[in-house]
Amino acid sequence: EAGVTQFPSHSVIEKGQTVTLRCDPISGHDNLYWYRRVMGKEIKFLLHFVKESKQDESGMPNNRFLAERTGGTYSTLKVQPAELEDSGVYFCASSQDGTSGAGELFFGEGSRLTVL
Amino acid sequence: AQSVTQLGSHVSVSEGALVLLRCNYSSSVPPYLFWYVQYPNQGLQLLLKYTSAATLVKGINGFEAEFKKSETSFHLTKPSAHMSDAAEYFCAVRYYRDDKIIFGKGTRLHILP
């Protein structure tokens, strides 16, 4: 069974440009999460989808970030326009039952974003 | 604010020695607790999780962690370190009625030959 896949694995863009990150969760997982790790800091929650609905987007930094999950399958995270402080590793995770009852999150390998 | 603290961003142990990675959480209500590991160029992998069933939790690769409510701790241990244990380890917590998992800053474990 395929795990969580993320694309691209690494993206280098200039300040002001747009980048779109994609996440394909494990098939059948209704819950999809985005996290971000800025260099040297903790992995921070960005948002949580249940199917195509945003359950919690309290961690989204600002309105330059837009996440979508049309059809409740894969998700995209767009950063427009990108700023230097957006550099970091963006992780996607999925789970079948959400984190209620301490359900496990399955993580992708991350998309490293470098904004110059 | 609810948080999880990992003591030591880098820990070095000799091969064969005891591994101890510290984690403390802030809450008066025992949450769900996790340890994740990230090997180089890989995603995060669950090592073990505490769900109130037992205070001593055994995970993969010989790791275990003990939940201590009185100390609000969930330290990760392994009796004998192996070179393949070199990785970054993350303690994480989920509080009741909250769907998101909160991570610590991570501890990079170095194994000395």
PDB file of C-alpha atoms in Angstrom:
ATOM      1  CA  GLU A   1       0.000   0.000   0.000  1.00  0.00           C
ATOM      2  CA  ALA A   2       1.388   3.397  -0.949  1.00  0.00           C
ATOM      3  CA  GLY A   3       2.167   5.816   1.850  1.00  0.00           C
ATOM      4  CA  VAL A   4       1.656   9.551   1.947  1.00  0.00           C
ATOM      5  CA  THR A   5       3.381  11.130  -1.013  1.00  0.00           C
ATOM      6  CA  GLN A   6       4.384  14.734  -1.394  1.00  0.00           C
ATOM      7  CA  PHE A   7       5.529  16.697  -4.415  1.00  0.00           C
ATOM      8  CA  PRO A   8       7.876  18.370  -5.028  1.00  0.00           C
ATOM      9  CA  SER A   9      10.500  17.111  -2.626  1.00  0.00           C
ATOM     10  CA  HIS A  10      12.375  20.381  -2.937  1.00  0.00           C
ATOM     11  CA  SER A  11      11.442  23.708  -4.450  1.00  0.00           C
ATOM     12  CA  VAL A  12      13.619  26.810  -4.763  1.00  0.00           C
ATOM     13  CA  ILE A  13      11.833  30.025  -5.671  1.00  0.00           C
ATOM     14  CA  GLU A  14      12.412  33.735  -5.425  1.00  0.00           C
ATOM     15  CA  LYS A  15      10.604  36.028  -3.082  1.00  0.00           C
ATOM     16  CA  GLY A  16       7.305  37.083  -4.590  1.00  0.00           C
ATOM     17  CA  GLN A  17       6.818  33.956  -6.653  1.00  0.00           C
ATOM     18  CA  THR A  18       4.141  31.342  -6.189  1.00  0.00           C
ATOM     19  CA  VAL A  19       4.606  27.726  -5.191  1.00  0.00           C
ATOM     20  CA  THR A  20       2.102  24.917  -4.946  1.00  0.00           C
ATOM     21  CA  LEU A  21       2.806  21.852  -2.863  1.00  0.00           C
ATOM     22  CA  ARG A  22       0.832  18.687  -3.327  1.00  0.00           C
ATOM     23  CA  CYS A  23       0.009  15.856  -0.955  1.00  0.00           C
ATOM     24  CA  ASP A  24      -1.540  12.512  -1.766  1.00  0.00           C
ATOM     25  CA  PRO A  25      -2.743  10.827   1.418  1.00  0.00           C
ATOM     26  CA  ILE A  26      -3.072   7.127   1.991  1.00  0.00           C
ATOM     27  CA  SER A  27      -6.090   5.842   0.124  1.00  0.00           C
ATOM     28  CA  GLY A  28      -9.186   5.837   2.313  1.00  0.00           C
ATOM     29  CA  HIS A  29      -7.829   8.307   4.861  1.00  0.00           C
ATOM     30  CA  ASP A  30     -10.392  11.039   5.381  1.00  0.00           C
ATOM     31  CA  ASN A  31      -8.153  13.131   7.610  1.00  0.00           C
ATOM     32  CA  LEU A  32      -5.324  15.149   6.112  1.00  0.00           C
ATOM     33  CA  TYR A  33      -2.990  17.482   7.962  1.00  0.00           C
ATOM     34  CA  TRP A  34      -0.394  20.021   6.921  1.00  0.00           C
ATOM     35  CA  TYR A  35       2.523  20.863   9.201  1.00  0.00           C
ATOM     36  CA  ARG A  36       5.567  23.054   8.703  1.00  0.00           C
ATOM     37  CA  ARG A  37       9.030  23.031  10.204  1.00  0.00           C
ATOM     38  CA  VAL A  38      11.123  26.131   9.969  1.00  0.00           C
ATOM     39  CA  MET A  39      14.847  25.523  10.444  1.00  0.00           C
ATOM     40  CA  GLY A  40      15.717  24.801  14.055  1.00  0.00           C
ATOM     41  CA  LYS A  41      12.179  25.128  15.331  1.00  0.00           C
ATOM     42  CA  GLU A  42       9.369  22.773  16.156  1.00  0.00           C
ATOM     43  CA  ILE A  43       7.023  21.160  13.677  1.00  0.00           C
ATOM     44  CA  LYS A  44       3.986  23.420  13.672  1.00  0.00           C
ATOM     45  CA  PHE A  45       0.435  22.541  12.780  1.00  0.00           C
ATOM     46  CA  LEU A  46      -1.045  24.434   9.853  1.00  0.00           C
ATOM     47  CA  LEU A  47      -4.442  22.892   9.165  1.00  0.00           C
ATOM     48  CA  HIS A  48      -6.607  19.800   9.178  1.00  0.00           C
ATOM     49  CA  PHE A  49      -9.025  18.556   6.537  1.00  0.00           C
ATOM     50  CA  VAL A  50     -11.770  16.025   7.069  1.00  0.00           C
ATOM     51  CA  LYS A  51     -12.556  14.894   3.567  1.00  0.00           C
ATOM     52  CA  GLU A  52     -12.861  18.152   1.623  1.00  0.00           C
ATOM     53  CA  SER A  53     -13.777  20.332   4.598  1.00  0.00           C
ATOM     54  CA  LYS A  54     -11.365  22.410   6.641  1.00  0.00           C
ATOM     55  CA  GLN A  55     -11.791  21.189  10.206  1.00  0.00           C
ATOM     56  CA  ASP A  56      -9.164  23.433  11.753  1.00  0.00           C
ATOM     57  CA  GLU A  57      -7.048  26.046  10.015  1.00  0.00           C
ATOM     58  CA  SER A  58      -5.890  27.834  13.129  1.00  0.00           C
ATOM     59  CA  GLY A  59      -2.230  27.318  12.288  1.00  0.00           C
ATOM     60  CA  MET A  60      -2.217  28.959   8.878  1.00  0.00           C
ATOM     61  CA  PRO A  61       0.247  31.856   9.139  1.00  0.00           C
ATOM     62  CA  ASN A  62      -1.576  34.400   6.975  1.00  0.00           C
ATOM     63  CA  ASN A  63      -3.696  34.810   3.884  1.00  0.00           C
ATOM     64  CA  ARG A  64      -0.763  34.156   1.566  1.00  0.00           C
ATOM     65  CA  PHE A  65      -1.340  30.483   2.288  1.00  0.00           C
ATOM     66  CA  LEU A  66      -4.233  28.666   0.638  1.00  0.00           C
ATOM     67  CA  ALA A  67      -4.987  24.992   1.141  1.00  0.00           C
ATOM     68  CA  GLU A  68      -7.494  23.006  -0.828  1.00  0.00           C
ATOM     69  CA  ARG A  69      -8.682  19.447  -0.943  1.00  0.00           C
ATOM     70  CA  THR A  70     -11.155  19.206  -3.747  1.00  0.00           C
ATOM     71  CA  GLY A  71     -13.006  15.906  -3.831  1.00  0.00           C
ATOM     72  CA  GLY A  72     -11.526  14.867  -0.541  1.00  0.00           C
ATOM     73  CA  THR A  73      -8.541  13.118  -2.066  1.00  0.00           C
ATOM     74  CA  TYR A  74      -5.258  14.929  -2.646  1.00  0.00           C
ATOM     75  CA  SER A  75      -4.534  18.337  -1.192  1.00  0.00           C
ATOM     76  CA  THR A  76      -2.593  21.352  -2.372  1.00  0.00           C
ATOM     77  CA  LEU A  77      -0.977  24.098  -0.361  1.00  0.00           C
ATOM     78  CA  LYS A  78      -0.281  27.276  -2.299  1.00  0.00           C
ATOM     79  CA  VAL A  79       1.938  30.073  -1.089  1.00  0.00           C
ATOM     80  CA  GLN A  80       1.401  33.326  -2.971  1.00  0.00           C
ATOM     81  CA  PRO A  81       3.427  35.491  -2.898  1.00  0.00           C
ATOM     82  CA  ALA A  82       6.202  33.661  -1.117  1.00  0.00           C
ATOM     83  CA  GLU A  83       8.304  35.463   1.485  1.00  0.00           C
ATOM     84  CA  LEU A  84      11.708  34.570   2.915  1.00  0.00           C
ATOM     85  CA  GLU A  85      10.214  33.414   6.208  1.00  0.00           C
ATOM     86  CA  ASP A  86       8.136  30.806   4.385  1.00  0.00           C
ATOM     87  CA  SER A  87      11.248  28.670   3.880  1.00  0.00           C
ATOM     88  CA  GLY A  88      11.074  25.352   5.646  1.00  0.00           C
ATOM     89  CA  VAL A  89       9.882  21.800   5.294  1.00  0.00           C
ATOM     90  CA  TYR A  90       6.172  21.271   4.771  1.00  0.00           C
ATOM     91  CA  PHE A  91       4.891  17.931   5.975  1.00  0.00           C
ATOM     92  CA  CYS A  92       1.641  16.317   5.079  1.00  0.00           C
ATOM     93  CA  ALA A  93       0.069  13.573   7.173  1.00  0.00           C
ATOM     94  CA  SER A  94      -3.059  11.506   6.953  1.00  0.00           C
ATOM     95  CA  SER A  95      -5.059   9.269   9.227  1.00  0.00           C
ATOM     96  CA  GLN A  96      -8.157   7.177   8.973  1.00  0.00           C
ATOM     97  CA  ASP A  97      -9.859   8.242  12.174  1.00  0.00           C
ATOM     98  CA  GLY A  98      -8.436  11.658  12.906  1.00  0.00           C
ATOM     99  CA  THR A  99      -6.477  12.055  16.085  1.00  0.00           C
ATOM    100  CA  SER A 100      -9.445  11.237  18.288  1.00  0.00           C
ATOM    101  CA  GLY A 101      -8.528   8.240  20.388  1.00  0.00           C
ATOM    102  CA  ALA A 102      -4.836   8.895  19.699  1.00  0.00           C
ATOM    103  CA  GLY A 103      -5.024   7.672  16.131  1.00  0.00           C
ATOM    104  CA  GLU A 104      -1.652   7.533  14.421  1.00  0.00           C
ATOM    105  CA  LEU A 105      -0.685  10.093  11.806  1.00  0.00           C
ATOM    106  CA  PHE A 106       1.171   8.783   8.772  1.00  0.00           C
ATOM    107  CA  PHE A 107       3.598  11.334   7.412  1.00  0.00           C
ATOM    108  CA  GLY A 108       5.031  12.016   3.992  1.00  0.00           C
ATOM    109  CA  GLU A 109       8.696  12.781   3.454  1.00  0.00           C
ATOM    110  CA  GLY A 110       8.041  16.496   3.308  1.00  0.00           C
ATOM    111  CA  SER A 111       8.468  19.217   0.717  1.00  0.00           C
ATOM    112  CA  ARG A 112      11.423  21.488   1.352  1.00  0.00           C
ATOM    113  CA  LEU A 113      10.747  25.061   0.295  1.00  0.00           C
ATOM    114  CA  THR A 114      13.574  27.536  -0.096  1.00  0.00           C
ATOM    115  CA  VAL A 115      12.655  31.148  -0.789  1.00  0.00           C
ATOM    116  CA  LEU A 116      15.550  33.319  -1.962  1.00  0.00           C
TER     117      LEU A 116
ATOM    118  CA  ALA B   1      -0.393  27.530  26.511  1.00  0.00           C
ATOM    119  CA  GLN B   2      -0.255  23.819  26.018  1.00  0.00           C
ATOM    120  CA  SER B   3       3.172  22.669  24.909  1.00  0.00           C
ATOM    121  CA  VAL B   4       5.718  19.905  24.890  1.00  0.00           C
ATOM    122  CA  THR B   5       9.362  20.413  25.799  1.00  0.00           C
ATOM    123  CA  GLN B   6      12.273  18.277  24.729  1.00  0.00           C
ATOM    124  CA  LEU B   7      15.436  18.793  26.727  1.00  0.00           C
ATOM    125  CA  GLY B   8      18.526  18.870  24.558  1.00  0.00           C
ATOM    126  CA  SER B   9      18.489  19.559  20.843  1.00  0.00           C
ATOM    127  CA  HIS B  10      21.454  17.191  20.417  1.00  0.00           C
ATOM    128  CA  VAL B  11      22.305  14.084  22.410  1.00  0.00           C
ATOM    129  CA  SER B  12      25.359  11.891  21.844  1.00  0.00           C
ATOM    130  CA  VAL B  13      25.746   8.389  23.196  1.00  0.00           C
ATOM    131  CA  SER B  14      28.235   5.632  22.543  1.00  0.00           C
ATOM    132  CA  GLU B  15      27.168   2.535  20.671  1.00  0.00           C
ATOM    133  CA  GLY B  16      25.862   0.051  23.198  1.00  0.00           C
ATOM    134  CA  ALA B  17      25.108   2.690  25.826  1.00  0.00           C
ATOM    135  CA  LEU B  18      21.742   3.671  27.225  1.00  0.00           C
ATOM    136  CA  VAL B  19      19.691   6.137  25.222  1.00  0.00           C
ATOM    137  CA  LEU B  20      17.575   8.624  27.200  1.00  0.00           C
ATOM    138  CA  LEU B  21      15.666  11.378  25.433  1.00  0.00           C
ATOM    139  CA  ARG B  22      13.631  13.649  27.664  1.00  0.00           C
ATOM    140  CA  CYS B  23      10.156  15.008  27.070  1.00  0.00           C
ATOM    141  CA  ASN B  24       7.867  17.000  29.357  1.00  0.00           C
ATOM    142  CA  TYR B  25       4.374  18.189  28.597  1.00  0.00           C
ATOM    143  CA  SER B  26       2.350  20.978  30.133  1.00  0.00           C
ATOM    144  CA  SER B  27      -1.088  19.965  31.223  1.00  0.00           C
ATOM    145  CA  SER B  28      -3.012  19.010  34.313  1.00  0.00           C
ATOM    146  CA  VAL B  29      -4.930  16.402  32.331  1.00  0.00           C
ATOM    147  CA  PRO B  30      -2.915  13.486  30.956  1.00  0.00           C
ATOM    148  CA  PRO B  31      -2.979  13.761  27.181  1.00  0.00           C
ATOM    149  CA  TYR B  32      -2.133  11.322  24.482  1.00  0.00           C
ATOM    150  CA  LEU B  33       1.618  11.205  23.928  1.00  0.00           C
ATOM    151  CA  PHE B  34       3.737  10.100  21.008  1.00  0.00           C
ATOM    152  CA  TRP B  35       7.343   9.681  19.973  1.00  0.00           C
ATOM    153  CA  TYR B  36       8.123  10.013  16.289  1.00  0.00           C
ATOM    154  CA  VAL B  37      11.486   9.444  14.581  1.00  0.00           C
ATOM    155  CA  GLN B  38      12.806  10.966  11.392  1.00  0.00           C
ATOM    156  CA  TYR B  39      15.667   9.205   9.676  1.00  0.00           C
ATOM    157  CA  PRO B  40      17.666  11.157   7.073  1.00  0.00           C
ATOM    158  CA  ASN B  41      15.674  11.918   3.930  1.00  0.00           C
ATOM    159  CA  GLN B  42      12.592  10.169   5.259  1.00  0.00           C
ATOM    160  CA  GLY B  43       9.271  11.184   6.707  1.00  0.00           C
ATOM    161  CA  LEU B  44       8.233  10.994  10.338  1.00  0.00           C
ATOM    162  CA  GLN B  45       7.605   7.493  11.631  1.00  0.00           C
ATOM    163  CA  LEU B  46       5.709   6.605  14.793  1.00  0.00           C
ATOM    164  CA  LEU B  47       7.901   4.911  17.399  1.00  0.00           C
ATOM    165  CA  LEU B  48       5.292   4.502  20.115  1.00  0.00           C
ATOM    166  CA  LYS B  49       2.269   6.144  21.696  1.00  0.00           C
ATOM    167  CA  TYR B  50       0.696   6.430  25.142  1.00  0.00           C
ATOM    168  CA  THR B  51      -3.068   6.144  25.326  1.00  0.00           C
ATOM    169  CA  SER B  52      -3.584   5.592  29.079  1.00  0.00           C
ATOM    170  CA  ALA B  53      -3.715   1.809  28.757  1.00  0.00           C
ATOM    171  CA  ALA B  54      -0.317   1.301  30.395  1.00  0.00           C
ATOM    172  CA  THR B  55       2.270   3.716  31.731  1.00  0.00           C
ATOM    173  CA  LEU B  56       5.198   1.816  30.196  1.00  0.00           C
ATOM    174  CA  VAL B  57       4.878   1.731  26.448  1.00  0.00           C
ATOM    175  CA  LYS B  58       6.996  -0.412  24.174  1.00  0.00           C
ATOM    176  CA  GLY B  59       7.663   0.655  20.620  1.00  0.00           C
ATOM    177  CA  ILE B  60       9.568  -0.405  17.588  1.00  0.00           C
ATOM    178  CA  ASN B  61      13.325  -0.974  17.366  1.00  0.00           C
ATOM    179  CA  GLY B  62      13.674  -1.664  21.095  1.00  0.00           C
ATOM    180  CA  PHE B  63      12.528   1.756  22.275  1.00  0.00           C
ATOM    181  CA  GLU B  64      10.187   2.298  25.178  1.00  0.00           C
ATOM    182  CA  ALA B  65       8.801   5.251  27.090  1.00  0.00           C
ATOM    183  CA  GLU B  66       7.287   5.663  30.526  1.00  0.00           C
ATOM    184  CA  PHE B  67       4.454   8.039  31.305  1.00  0.00           C
ATOM    185  CA  LYS B  68       4.892   9.712  34.698  1.00  0.00           C
ATOM    186  CA  LYS B  69       1.948  11.895  35.616  1.00  0.00           C
ATOM    187  CA  SER B  70       3.609  13.291  38.750  1.00  0.00           C
ATOM    188  CA  GLU B  71       6.502  14.544  36.653  1.00  0.00           C
ATOM    189  CA  THR B  72       4.467  15.342  33.508  1.00  0.00           C
ATOM    190  CA  SER B  73       7.119  13.422  31.603  1.00  0.00           C
ATOM    191  CA  PHE B  74       7.281  10.877  28.816  1.00  0.00           C
ATOM    192  CA  HIS B  75      10.980  10.108  28.399  1.00  0.00           C
ATOM    193  CA  LEU B  76      12.165   7.769  25.649  1.00  0.00           C
ATOM    194  CA  THR B  77      14.737   5.092  26.410  1.00  0.00           C
ATOM    195  CA  LYS B  78      16.600   2.252  24.764  1.00  0.00           C
ATOM    196  CA  PRO B  79      18.950   0.012  26.758  1.00  0.00           C
ATOM    197  CA  SER B  80      21.633  -0.306  24.091  1.00  0.00           C
ATOM    198  CA  ALA B  81      22.186   2.185  21.293  1.00  0.00           C
ATOM    199  CA  HIS B  82      22.882   1.036  17.767  1.00  0.00           C
ATOM    200  CA  MET B  83      24.422   3.043  14.961  1.00  0.00           C
ATOM    201  CA  SER B  84      21.160   2.804  13.050  1.00  0.00           C
ATOM    202  CA  ASP B  85      19.412   4.770  15.823  1.00  0.00           C
ATOM    203  CA  ALA B  86      21.036   7.977  14.659  1.00  0.00           C
ATOM    204  CA  ALA B  87      18.095  10.179  13.722  1.00  0.00           C
ATOM    205  CA  GLU B  88      15.966  13.028  14.978  1.00  0.00           C
ATOM    206  CA  TYR B  89      13.330  12.206  17.561  1.00  0.00           C
ATOM    207  CA  PHE B  90      10.177  14.178  18.223  1.00  0.00           C
ATOM    208  CA  CYS B  91       7.947  14.040  21.244  1.00  0.00           C
ATOM    209  CA  ALA B  92       4.363  14.992  20.482  1.00  0.00           C
ATOM    210  CA  VAL B  93       1.141  15.426  22.422  1.00  0.00           C
ATOM    211  CA  ARG B  94      -2.532  15.609  21.719  1.00  0.00           C
ATOM    212  CA  TYR B  95      -4.869  17.055  24.309  1.00  0.00           C
ATOM    213  CA  TYR B  96      -8.425  15.942  24.819  1.00  0.00           C
ATOM    214  CA  ARG B  97     -11.016  17.492  22.474  1.00  0.00           C
ATOM    215  CA  ASP B  98      -8.292  18.677  20.129  1.00  0.00           C
ATOM    216  CA  ASP B  99      -7.652  17.062  16.782  1.00  0.00           C
ATOM    217  CA  LYS B 100      -4.164  18.382  16.204  1.00  0.00           C
ATOM    218  CA  ILE B 101      -0.903  16.958  17.471  1.00  0.00           C
ATOM    219  CA  ILE B 102       1.626  19.380  18.956  1.00  0.00           C
ATOM    220  CA  PHE B 103       5.306  18.597  18.473  1.00  0.00           C
ATOM    221  CA  GLY B 104       8.393  19.380  20.459  1.00  0.00           C
ATOM    222  CA  LYS B 105      11.444  20.917  18.828  1.00  0.00           C
ATOM    223  CA  GLY B 106      13.118  17.572  18.311  1.00  0.00           C
ATOM    224  CA  THR B 107      16.297  15.949  19.609  1.00  0.00           C
ATOM    225  CA  ARG B 108      18.962  14.799  17.224  1.00  0.00           C
ATOM    226  CA  LEU B 109      20.568  11.594  18.465  1.00  0.00           C
ATOM    227  CA  HIS B 110      24.194  10.955  17.536  1.00  0.00           C
ATOM    228  CA  ILE B 111      25.729   7.519  18.050  1.00  0.00           C
ATOM    229  CA  LEU B 112      29.457   7.412  18.696  1.00  0.00           C
ATOM    230  CA  PRO B 113      31.421   4.322  17.599  1.00  0.00           C
TER     231      PRO B 113
END
